[in-house]
CSV table of C-alpha atoms and ligand atoms in Angstrom, one decimal:
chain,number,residue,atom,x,y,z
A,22,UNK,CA,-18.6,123.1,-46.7
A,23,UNK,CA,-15.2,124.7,-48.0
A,24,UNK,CA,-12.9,122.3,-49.3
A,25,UNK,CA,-10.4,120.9,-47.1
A,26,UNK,CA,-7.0,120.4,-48.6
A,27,UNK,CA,-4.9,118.4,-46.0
A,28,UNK,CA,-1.2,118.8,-45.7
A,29,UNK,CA,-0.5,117.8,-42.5
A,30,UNK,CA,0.4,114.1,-43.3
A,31,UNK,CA,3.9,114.4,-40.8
A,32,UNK,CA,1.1,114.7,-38.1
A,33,UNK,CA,-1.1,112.0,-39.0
A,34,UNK,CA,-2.9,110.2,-42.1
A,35,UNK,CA,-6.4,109.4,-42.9
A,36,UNK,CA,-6.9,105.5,-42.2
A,37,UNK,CA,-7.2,103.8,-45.7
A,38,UNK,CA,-10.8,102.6,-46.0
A,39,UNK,CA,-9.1,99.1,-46.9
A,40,UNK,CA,-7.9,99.1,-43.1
A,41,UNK,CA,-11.3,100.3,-41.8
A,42,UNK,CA,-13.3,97.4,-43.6
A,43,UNK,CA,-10.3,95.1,-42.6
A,44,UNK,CA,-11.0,96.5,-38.8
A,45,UNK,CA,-14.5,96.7,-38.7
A,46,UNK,CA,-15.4,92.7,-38.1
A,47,UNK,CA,-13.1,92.6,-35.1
A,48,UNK,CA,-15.7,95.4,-33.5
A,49,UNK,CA,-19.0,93.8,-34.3
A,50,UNK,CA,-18.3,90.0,-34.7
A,51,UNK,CA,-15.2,88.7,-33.6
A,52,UNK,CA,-15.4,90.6,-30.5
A,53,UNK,CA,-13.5,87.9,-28.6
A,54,UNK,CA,-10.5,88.6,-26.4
A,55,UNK,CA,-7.7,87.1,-28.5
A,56,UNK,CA,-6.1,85.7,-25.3
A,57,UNK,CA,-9.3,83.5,-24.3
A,58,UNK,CA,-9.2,79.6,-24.5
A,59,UNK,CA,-13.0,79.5,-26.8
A,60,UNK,CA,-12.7,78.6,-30.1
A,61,UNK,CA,-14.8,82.2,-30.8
A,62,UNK,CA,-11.4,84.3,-29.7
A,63,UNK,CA,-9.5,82.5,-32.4
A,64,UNK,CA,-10.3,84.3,-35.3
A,65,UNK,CA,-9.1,87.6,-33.3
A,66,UNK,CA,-5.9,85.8,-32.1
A,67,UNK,CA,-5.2,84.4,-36.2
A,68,UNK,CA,-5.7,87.7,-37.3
A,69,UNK,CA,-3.5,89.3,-34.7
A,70,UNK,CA,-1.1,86.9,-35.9
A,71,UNK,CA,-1.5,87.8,-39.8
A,72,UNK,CA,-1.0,91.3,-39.2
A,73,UNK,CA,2.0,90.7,-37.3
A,74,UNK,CA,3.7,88.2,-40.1
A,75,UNK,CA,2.6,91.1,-42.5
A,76,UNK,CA,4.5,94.0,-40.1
A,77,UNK,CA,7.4,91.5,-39.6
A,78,UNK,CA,8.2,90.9,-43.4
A,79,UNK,CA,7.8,94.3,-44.3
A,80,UNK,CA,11.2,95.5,-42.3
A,81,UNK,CA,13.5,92.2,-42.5
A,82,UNK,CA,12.5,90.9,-39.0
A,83,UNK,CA,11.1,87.8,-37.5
A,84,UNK,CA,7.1,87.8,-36.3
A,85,UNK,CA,8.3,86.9,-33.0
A,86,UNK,CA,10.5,90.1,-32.8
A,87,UNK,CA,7.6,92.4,-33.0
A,88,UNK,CA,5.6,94.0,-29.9
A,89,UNK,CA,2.6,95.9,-30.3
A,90,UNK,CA,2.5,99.2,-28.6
A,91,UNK,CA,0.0,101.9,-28.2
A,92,UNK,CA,1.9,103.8,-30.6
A,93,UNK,CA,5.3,105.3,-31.8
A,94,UNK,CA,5.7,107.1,-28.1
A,95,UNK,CA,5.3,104.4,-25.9
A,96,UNK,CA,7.7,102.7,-28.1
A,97,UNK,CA,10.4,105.2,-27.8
A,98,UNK,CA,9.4,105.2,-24.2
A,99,UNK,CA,10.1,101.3,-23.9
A,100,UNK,CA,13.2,101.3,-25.9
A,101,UNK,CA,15.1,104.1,-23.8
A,102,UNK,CA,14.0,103.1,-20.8
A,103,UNK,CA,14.2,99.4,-20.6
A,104,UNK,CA,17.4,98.9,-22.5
A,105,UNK,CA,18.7,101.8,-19.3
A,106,UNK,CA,18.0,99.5,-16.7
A,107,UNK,CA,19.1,96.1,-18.7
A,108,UNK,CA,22.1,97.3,-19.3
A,109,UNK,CA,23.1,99.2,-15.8
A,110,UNK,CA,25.6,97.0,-14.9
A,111,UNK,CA,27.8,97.4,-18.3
A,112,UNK,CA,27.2,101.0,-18.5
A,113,UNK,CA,24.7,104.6,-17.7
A,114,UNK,CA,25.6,105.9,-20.8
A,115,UNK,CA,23.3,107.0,-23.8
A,116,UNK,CA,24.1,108.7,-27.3
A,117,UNK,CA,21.1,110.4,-28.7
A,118,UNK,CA,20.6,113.5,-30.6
A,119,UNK,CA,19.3,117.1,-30.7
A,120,UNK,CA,16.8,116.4,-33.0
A,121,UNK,CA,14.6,113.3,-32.1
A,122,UNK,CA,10.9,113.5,-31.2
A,123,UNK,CA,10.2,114.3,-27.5
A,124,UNK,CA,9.1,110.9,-27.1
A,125,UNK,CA,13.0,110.5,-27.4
A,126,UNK,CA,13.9,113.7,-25.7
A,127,UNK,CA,11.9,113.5,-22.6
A,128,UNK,CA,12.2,109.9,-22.5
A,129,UNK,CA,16.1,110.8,-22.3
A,130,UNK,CA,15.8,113.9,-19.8
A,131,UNK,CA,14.3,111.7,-17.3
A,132,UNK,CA,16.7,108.9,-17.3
A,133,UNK,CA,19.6,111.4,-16.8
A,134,UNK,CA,17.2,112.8,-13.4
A,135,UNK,CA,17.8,109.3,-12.7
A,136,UNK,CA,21.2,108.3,-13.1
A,137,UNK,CA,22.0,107.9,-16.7
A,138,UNK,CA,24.5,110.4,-18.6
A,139,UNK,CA,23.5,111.4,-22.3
A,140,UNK,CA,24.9,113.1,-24.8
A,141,UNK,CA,23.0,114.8,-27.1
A,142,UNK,CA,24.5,115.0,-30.3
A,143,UNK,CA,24.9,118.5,-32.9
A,144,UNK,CA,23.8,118.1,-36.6
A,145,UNK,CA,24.5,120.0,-39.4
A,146,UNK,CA,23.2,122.6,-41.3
A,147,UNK,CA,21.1,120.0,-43.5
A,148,UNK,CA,19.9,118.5,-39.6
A,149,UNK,CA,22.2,115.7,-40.7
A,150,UNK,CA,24.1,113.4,-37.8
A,151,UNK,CA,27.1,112.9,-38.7
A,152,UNK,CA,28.5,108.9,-38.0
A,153,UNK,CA,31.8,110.1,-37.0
A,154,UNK,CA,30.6,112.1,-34.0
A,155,UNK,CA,28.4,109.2,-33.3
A,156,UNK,CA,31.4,107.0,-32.8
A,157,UNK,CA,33.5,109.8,-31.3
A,158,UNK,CA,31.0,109.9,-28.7
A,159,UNK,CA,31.1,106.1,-27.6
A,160,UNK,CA,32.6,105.5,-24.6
A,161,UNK,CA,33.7,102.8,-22.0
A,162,UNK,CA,30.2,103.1,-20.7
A,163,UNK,CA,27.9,103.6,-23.4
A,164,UNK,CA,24.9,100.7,-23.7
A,165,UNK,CA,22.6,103.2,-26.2
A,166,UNK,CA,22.9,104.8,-29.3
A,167,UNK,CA,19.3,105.8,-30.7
A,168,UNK,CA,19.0,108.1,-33.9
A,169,UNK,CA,16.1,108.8,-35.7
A,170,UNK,CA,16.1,107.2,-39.3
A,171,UNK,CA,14.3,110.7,-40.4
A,172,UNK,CA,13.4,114.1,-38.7
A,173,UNK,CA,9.7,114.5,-38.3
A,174,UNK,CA,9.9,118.5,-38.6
A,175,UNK,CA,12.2,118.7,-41.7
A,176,UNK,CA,12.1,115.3,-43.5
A,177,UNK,CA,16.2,114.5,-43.2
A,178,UNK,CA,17.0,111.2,-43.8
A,179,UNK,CA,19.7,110.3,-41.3
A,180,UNK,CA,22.3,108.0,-42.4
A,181,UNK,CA,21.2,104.8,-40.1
A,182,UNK,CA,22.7,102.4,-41.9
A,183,UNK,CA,26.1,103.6,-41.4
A,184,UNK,CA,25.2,104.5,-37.7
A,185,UNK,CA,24.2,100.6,-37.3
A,186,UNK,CA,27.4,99.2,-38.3
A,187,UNK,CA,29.3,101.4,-36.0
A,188,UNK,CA,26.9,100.8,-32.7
A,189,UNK,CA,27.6,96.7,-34.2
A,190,UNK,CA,31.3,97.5,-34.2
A,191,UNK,CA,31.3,98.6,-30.7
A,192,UNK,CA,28.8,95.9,-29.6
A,193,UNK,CA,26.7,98.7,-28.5
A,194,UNK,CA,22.4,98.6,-29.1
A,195,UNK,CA,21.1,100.5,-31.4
A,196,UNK,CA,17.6,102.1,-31.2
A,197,UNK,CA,16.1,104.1,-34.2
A,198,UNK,CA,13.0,105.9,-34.5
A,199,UNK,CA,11.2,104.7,-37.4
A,200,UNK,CA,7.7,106.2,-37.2
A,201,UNK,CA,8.3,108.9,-40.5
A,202,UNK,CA,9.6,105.9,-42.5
A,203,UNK,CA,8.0,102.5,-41.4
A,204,UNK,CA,6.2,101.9,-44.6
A,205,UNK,CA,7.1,105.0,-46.7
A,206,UNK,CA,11.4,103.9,-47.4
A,207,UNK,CA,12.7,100.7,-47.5
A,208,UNK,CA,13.9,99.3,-44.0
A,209,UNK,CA,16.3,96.0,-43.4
A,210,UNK,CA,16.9,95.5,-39.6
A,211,UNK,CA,19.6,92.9,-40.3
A,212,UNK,CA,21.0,95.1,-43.0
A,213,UNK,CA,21.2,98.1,-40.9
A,214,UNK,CA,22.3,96.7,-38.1
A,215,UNK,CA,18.8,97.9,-36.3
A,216,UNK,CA,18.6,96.1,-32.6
A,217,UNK,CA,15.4,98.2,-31.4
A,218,UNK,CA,12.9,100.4,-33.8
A,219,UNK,CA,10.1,102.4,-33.1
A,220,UNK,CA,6.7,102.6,-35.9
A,221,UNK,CA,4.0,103.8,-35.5
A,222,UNK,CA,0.4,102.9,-37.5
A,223,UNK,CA,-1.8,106.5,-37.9
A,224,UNK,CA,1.9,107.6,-40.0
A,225,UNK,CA,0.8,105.0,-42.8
A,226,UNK,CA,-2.7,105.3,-43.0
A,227,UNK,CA,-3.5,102.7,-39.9
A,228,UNK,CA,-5.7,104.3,-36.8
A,229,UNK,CA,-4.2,106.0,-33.9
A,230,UNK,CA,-3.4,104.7,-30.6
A,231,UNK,CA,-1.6,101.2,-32.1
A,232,UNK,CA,2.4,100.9,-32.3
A,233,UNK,CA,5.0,98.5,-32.4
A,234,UNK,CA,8.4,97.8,-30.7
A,235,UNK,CA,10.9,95.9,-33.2
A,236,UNK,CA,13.1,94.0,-30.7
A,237,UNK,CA,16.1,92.0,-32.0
A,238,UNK,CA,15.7,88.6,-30.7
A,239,UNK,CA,17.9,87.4,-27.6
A,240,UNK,CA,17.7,91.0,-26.3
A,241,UNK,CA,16.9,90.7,-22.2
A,242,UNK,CA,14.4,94.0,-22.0
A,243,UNK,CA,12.2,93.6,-19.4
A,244,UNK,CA,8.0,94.4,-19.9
A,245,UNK,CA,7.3,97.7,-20.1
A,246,UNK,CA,3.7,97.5,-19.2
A,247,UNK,CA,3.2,95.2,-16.4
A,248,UNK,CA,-0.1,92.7,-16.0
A,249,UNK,CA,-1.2,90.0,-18.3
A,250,UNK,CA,0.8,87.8,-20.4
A,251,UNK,CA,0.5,89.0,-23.3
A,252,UNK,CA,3.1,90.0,-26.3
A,253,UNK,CA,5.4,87.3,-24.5
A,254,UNK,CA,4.6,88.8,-21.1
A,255,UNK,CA,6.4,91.9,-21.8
A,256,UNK,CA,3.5,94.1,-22.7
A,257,UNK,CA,0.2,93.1,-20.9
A,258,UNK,CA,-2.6,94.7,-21.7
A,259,UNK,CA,-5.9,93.3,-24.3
A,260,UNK,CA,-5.0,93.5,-27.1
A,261,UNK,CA,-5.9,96.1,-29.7
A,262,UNK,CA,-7.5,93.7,-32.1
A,263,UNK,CA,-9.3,96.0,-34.5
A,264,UNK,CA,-6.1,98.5,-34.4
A,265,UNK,CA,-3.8,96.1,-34.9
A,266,UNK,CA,-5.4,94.5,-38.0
A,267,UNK,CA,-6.1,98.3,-39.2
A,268,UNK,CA,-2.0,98.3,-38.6
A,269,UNK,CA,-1.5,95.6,-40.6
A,270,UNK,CA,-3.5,96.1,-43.6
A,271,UNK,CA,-2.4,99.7,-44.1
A,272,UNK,CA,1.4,98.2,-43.7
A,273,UNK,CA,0.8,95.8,-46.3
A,274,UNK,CA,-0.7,98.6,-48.8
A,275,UNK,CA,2.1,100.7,-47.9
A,276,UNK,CA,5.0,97.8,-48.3
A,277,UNK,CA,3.4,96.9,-51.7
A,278,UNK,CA,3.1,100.4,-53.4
A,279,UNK,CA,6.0,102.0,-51.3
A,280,UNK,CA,8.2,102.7,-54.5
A,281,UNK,CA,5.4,104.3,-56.9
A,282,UNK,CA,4.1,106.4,-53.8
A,283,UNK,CA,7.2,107.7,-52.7
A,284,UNK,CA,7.8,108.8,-56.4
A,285,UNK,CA,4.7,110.5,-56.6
A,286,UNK,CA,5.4,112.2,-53.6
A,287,UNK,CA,8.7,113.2,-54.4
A,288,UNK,CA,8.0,114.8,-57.7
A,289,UNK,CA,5.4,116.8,-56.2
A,290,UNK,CA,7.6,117.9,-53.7
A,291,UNK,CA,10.0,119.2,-55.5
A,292,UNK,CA,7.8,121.1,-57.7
A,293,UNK,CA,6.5,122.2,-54.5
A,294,UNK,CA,9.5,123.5,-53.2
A,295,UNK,CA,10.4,124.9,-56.6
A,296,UNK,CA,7.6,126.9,-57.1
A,297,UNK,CA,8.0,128.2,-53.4
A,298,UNK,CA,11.3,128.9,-53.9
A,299,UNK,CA,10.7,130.6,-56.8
A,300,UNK,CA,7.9,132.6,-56.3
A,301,UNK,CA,8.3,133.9,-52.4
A,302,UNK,CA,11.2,135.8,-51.4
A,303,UNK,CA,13.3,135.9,-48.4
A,304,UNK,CA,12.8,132.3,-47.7
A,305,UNK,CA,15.0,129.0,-46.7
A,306,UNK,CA,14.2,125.5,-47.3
A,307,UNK,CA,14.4,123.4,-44.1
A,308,UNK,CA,16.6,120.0,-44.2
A,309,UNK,CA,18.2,118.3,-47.0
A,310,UNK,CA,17.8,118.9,-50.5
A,311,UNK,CA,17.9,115.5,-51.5
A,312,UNK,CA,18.1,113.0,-48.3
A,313,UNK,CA,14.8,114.0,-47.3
A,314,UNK,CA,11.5,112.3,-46.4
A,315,UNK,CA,9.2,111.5,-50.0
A,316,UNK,CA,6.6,114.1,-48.7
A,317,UNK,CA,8.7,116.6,-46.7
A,318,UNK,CA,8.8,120.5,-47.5
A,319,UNK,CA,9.6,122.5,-44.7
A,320,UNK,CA,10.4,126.6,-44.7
A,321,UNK,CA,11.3,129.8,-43.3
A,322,UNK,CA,9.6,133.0,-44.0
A,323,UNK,CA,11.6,136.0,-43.1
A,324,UNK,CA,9.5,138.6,-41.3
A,325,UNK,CA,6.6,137.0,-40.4
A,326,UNK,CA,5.4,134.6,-37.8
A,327,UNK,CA,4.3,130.7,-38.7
A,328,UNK,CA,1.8,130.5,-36.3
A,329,UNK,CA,-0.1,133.8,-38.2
A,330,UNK,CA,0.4,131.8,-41.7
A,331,UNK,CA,-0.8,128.8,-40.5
A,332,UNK,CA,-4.2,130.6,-38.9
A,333,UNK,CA,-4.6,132.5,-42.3
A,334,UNK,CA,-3.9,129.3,-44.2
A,335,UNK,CA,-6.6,127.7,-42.1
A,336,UNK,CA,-9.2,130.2,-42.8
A,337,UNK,CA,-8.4,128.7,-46.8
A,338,UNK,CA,-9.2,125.6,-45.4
A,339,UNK,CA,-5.4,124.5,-46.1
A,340,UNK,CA,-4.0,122.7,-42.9
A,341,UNK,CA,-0.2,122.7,-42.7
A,342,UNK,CA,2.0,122.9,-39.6
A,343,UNK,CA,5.0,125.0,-38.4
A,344,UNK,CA,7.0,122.1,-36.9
A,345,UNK,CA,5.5,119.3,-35.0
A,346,UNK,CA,1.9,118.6,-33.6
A,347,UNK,CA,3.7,118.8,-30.7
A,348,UNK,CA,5.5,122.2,-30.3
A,349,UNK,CA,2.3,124.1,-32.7
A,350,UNK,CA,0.9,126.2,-29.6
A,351,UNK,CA,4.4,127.0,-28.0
A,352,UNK,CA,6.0,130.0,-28.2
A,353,UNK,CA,9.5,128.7,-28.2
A,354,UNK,CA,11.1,128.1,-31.5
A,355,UNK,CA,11.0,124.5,-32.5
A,356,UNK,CA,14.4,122.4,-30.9
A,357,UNK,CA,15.3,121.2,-34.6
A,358,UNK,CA,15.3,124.6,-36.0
A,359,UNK,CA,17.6,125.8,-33.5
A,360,UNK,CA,20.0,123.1,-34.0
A,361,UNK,CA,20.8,123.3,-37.5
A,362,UNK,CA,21.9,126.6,-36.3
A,363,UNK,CA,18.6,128.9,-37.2
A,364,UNK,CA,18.0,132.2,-35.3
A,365,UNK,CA,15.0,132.5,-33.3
A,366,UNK,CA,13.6,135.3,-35.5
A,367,UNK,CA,14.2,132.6,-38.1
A,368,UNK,CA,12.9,129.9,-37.1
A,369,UNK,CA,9.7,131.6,-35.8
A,370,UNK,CA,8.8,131.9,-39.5
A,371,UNK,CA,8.5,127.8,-40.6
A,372,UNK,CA,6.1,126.2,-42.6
A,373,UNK,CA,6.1,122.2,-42.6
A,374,UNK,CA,3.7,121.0,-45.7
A,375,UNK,CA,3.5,117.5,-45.6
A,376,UNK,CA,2.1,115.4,-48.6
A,377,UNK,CA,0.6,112.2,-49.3
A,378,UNK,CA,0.1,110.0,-52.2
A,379,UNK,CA,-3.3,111.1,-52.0
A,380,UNK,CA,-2.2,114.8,-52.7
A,381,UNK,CA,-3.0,116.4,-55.6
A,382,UNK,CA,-0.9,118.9,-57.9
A,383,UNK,CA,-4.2,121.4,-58.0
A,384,UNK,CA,-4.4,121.0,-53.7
A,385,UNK,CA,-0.3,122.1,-54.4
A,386,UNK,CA,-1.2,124.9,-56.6
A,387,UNK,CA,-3.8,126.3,-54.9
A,388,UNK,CA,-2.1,125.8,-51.4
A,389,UNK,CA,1.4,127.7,-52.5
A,390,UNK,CA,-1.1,130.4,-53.9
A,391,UNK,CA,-2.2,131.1,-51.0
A,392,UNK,CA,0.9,130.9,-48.8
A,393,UNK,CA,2.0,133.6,-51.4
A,394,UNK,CA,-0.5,135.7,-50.9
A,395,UNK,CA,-0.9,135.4,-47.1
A,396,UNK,CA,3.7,136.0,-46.9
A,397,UNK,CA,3.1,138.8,-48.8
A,398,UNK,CA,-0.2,140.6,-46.5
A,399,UNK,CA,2.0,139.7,-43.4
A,400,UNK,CA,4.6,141.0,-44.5
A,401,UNK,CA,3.4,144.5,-45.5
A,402,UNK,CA,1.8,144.4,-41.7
A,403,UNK,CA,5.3,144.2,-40.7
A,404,UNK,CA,7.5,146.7,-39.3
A,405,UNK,CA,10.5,144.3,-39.5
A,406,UNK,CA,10.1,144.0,-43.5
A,407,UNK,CA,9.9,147.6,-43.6
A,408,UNK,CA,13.3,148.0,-42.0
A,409,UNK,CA,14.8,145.2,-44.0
A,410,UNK,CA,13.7,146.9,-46.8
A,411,UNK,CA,15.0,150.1,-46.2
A,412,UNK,CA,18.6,148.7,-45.3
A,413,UNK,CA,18.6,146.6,-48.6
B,523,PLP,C1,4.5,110.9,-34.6
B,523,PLP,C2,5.8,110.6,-34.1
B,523,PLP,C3,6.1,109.9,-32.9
B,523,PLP,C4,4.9,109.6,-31.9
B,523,PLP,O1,4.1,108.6,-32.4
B,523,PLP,P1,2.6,108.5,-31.7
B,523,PLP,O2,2.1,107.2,-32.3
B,523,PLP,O3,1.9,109.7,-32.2
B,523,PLP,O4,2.8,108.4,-30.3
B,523,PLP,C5,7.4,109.6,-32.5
B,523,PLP,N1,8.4,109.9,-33.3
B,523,PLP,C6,8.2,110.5,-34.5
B,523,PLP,C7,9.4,110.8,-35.4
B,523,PLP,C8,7.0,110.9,-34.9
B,523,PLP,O5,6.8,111.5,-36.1
């Protein structure tokens, strides 16, 4: 079998084999469900427990403030949506911005089919949201503000912290989505003023389909999935033993080497982007230079199409992404590339890489090889570069 050189970590991680040994006794021995009365379910229900202590410390918050999910989109789902209706009678209105995840988007767009006003803010160039159009936005009505705490398509660190304070000046909630950071950049709730935040466990090397909710305590949000009592009756369901206790182990390897991982990453990413820079012209580094995501690299080509890059770069066995899991397949131009202001014909050439700690320099080398080689093919195909060539 070819070698497969992963670079796709923005869309989802391979589960640390600590977290699958940590899972596995929850499938074959303590099968119990944790919200039984037999002394057999305890073991699930302690370790349910552990894993939420673990999640808890690892972002400044209490155990009882956190709610597991089925992942980061229900929990963007929950937070627009229930702090809507618990706050209709103060206000309908919602601050958000161009570049969330569609969990956010959509999750906005139908609240405004029914009844809610939102306002969608512009970033720069950089994707960056800027705090004083965050607070020129607030208004008599507003009960939301929710920002991301970093882009998913090109790795900008938005400035949350400063974001926080002003929704805590206004007395106004404040939702981010944490699902690129939770466990890969230090988060304070309390510090950052953070009343609602969004993680999700296959970002950090924990298994799909397991989430949590962050919800400040004393906040009134009603369940969002309605049947048994559990997760303080506001989000029945069995729980997820195995995937929560995969959750928690990969959070507490994540927490405990965040600072030498995210340096790793960082310094191959920047020789990354360096050598692509370098090397390949005619192209534009997505996002910030320097408030970006450890792992992030996202491009534009000029003159070709992503979606023809990342099929070559497949047959290399490299897999990389032109935006999000989410919009790979469209034909429209991904939302976030438009809003820092790209063209289409731009933005139809990105590239996002994303690395790991697990990444290798040689996986690097021989990956921005190839994208060289396979920029340069397309581009000779090209009857655009040939124009562009001409008028240069
Ligand atoms: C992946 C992602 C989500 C969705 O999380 P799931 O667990 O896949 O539902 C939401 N927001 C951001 C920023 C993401 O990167």
């Amino acid at each position: 079998m070819k070698k497969l050189i992963y670079l796709d970590n923005a869309a989802t991680t391979r589960v640390a084999p600590e977290a699958v040994d940590a899972m596995m006794p929850y499938f074959t021995e303590y099968y119990g469900n944790p919200s039984a009365i037999y002394s057999f379910a305890g073991e699930a229900k302690r370790a349910i427990e552990e894993a939420r202590r673990t999640l808890a410390a690892g972002i400044g918050a209490k155990p009882e403030e956190i709610y597991f999910t089925g992942g980061g989109s229900e929990s963007d789902n929950w937070a627009l949506k229930a702090a809507a209706e618990a706050y209709a009678a103060k206000g309908k209105h919602i601050i958000t911005t161009k570049i969330e995840h569609h969990a956010i988007l959509h999750t906005a767009e139908y609240l405004e089919k029914n009844g809610c006003e939102v306002t969608y803010l512009d970033v720069d160039e950089n994707g960056l949201v800027s705090p004083g159009a965050v607070r020129a936005a607030i208004r008599p009505g507003t009960i939301l503000i929710s920002v991301m705490m970093a882009n998913n398509e090109i790795g900008t660190v938005e400035p949350v912290r400063e974001i926080g304070a002003i929704a805590k000046e206004h007395g106004i909630l404040f939702h981010t989505d944490a699902v690129q950071t939770f466990g890969h950049m230090p988060i304070d709730v309390n510090e950052m003023n953070i009343d609602l935040l969004s993680a999700s466990a296959h970002k950090l090397n924990g298994p799909k389909g397991v989430g949590l909710l962050y919800i400040r305590q004393g906040l009134k949000l009603r369940a969002f999935v309605h049947g048994g009592a559990q997760e303080r009756q506001r989000r029945a369901g069995t729980h997820n033993t195995a995937g929560i206790v995969g959750f928690g182990k990969a959070a507490e390897l994540a927490f405990h080497s965040m600072e030498q991982r995210a340096e790793y990453e960082m310094r191959l990413r920047d020789y990354l982007i360096g050598r692509i820079l370098d090397e390949i012209p005619y192209v534009r580094l997505n996002g910030d230079r320097t408030k970006r995501l450890p792992g992030n690299a996202s491009f534009c080509f000029r003159f070709i199409e992503g979606e023809s890059l990342l099929i070559l770069l497949d047959q290399n066995g490299i897999c990389a992404s032109s935006g999000s899991a989410c919009t790979s397949g469209a034909l429209e131009p991904s939302h976030v590339l438009l809003a820092i202001g790209l063209p289409h014909e731009i933005a139809h050439g990105s590239l996002r890489i994303s690395l790991s700690f697990q990444t290798t320099k040689e996986e690097v080398d021989f990956a921005v090889d190839k994208i060289k080689e396979i920029v340069e093919r397309l581009r000779n195909m090209s009857p655009l570069y040939e124009d562009a060539l001409k008028n240069i």
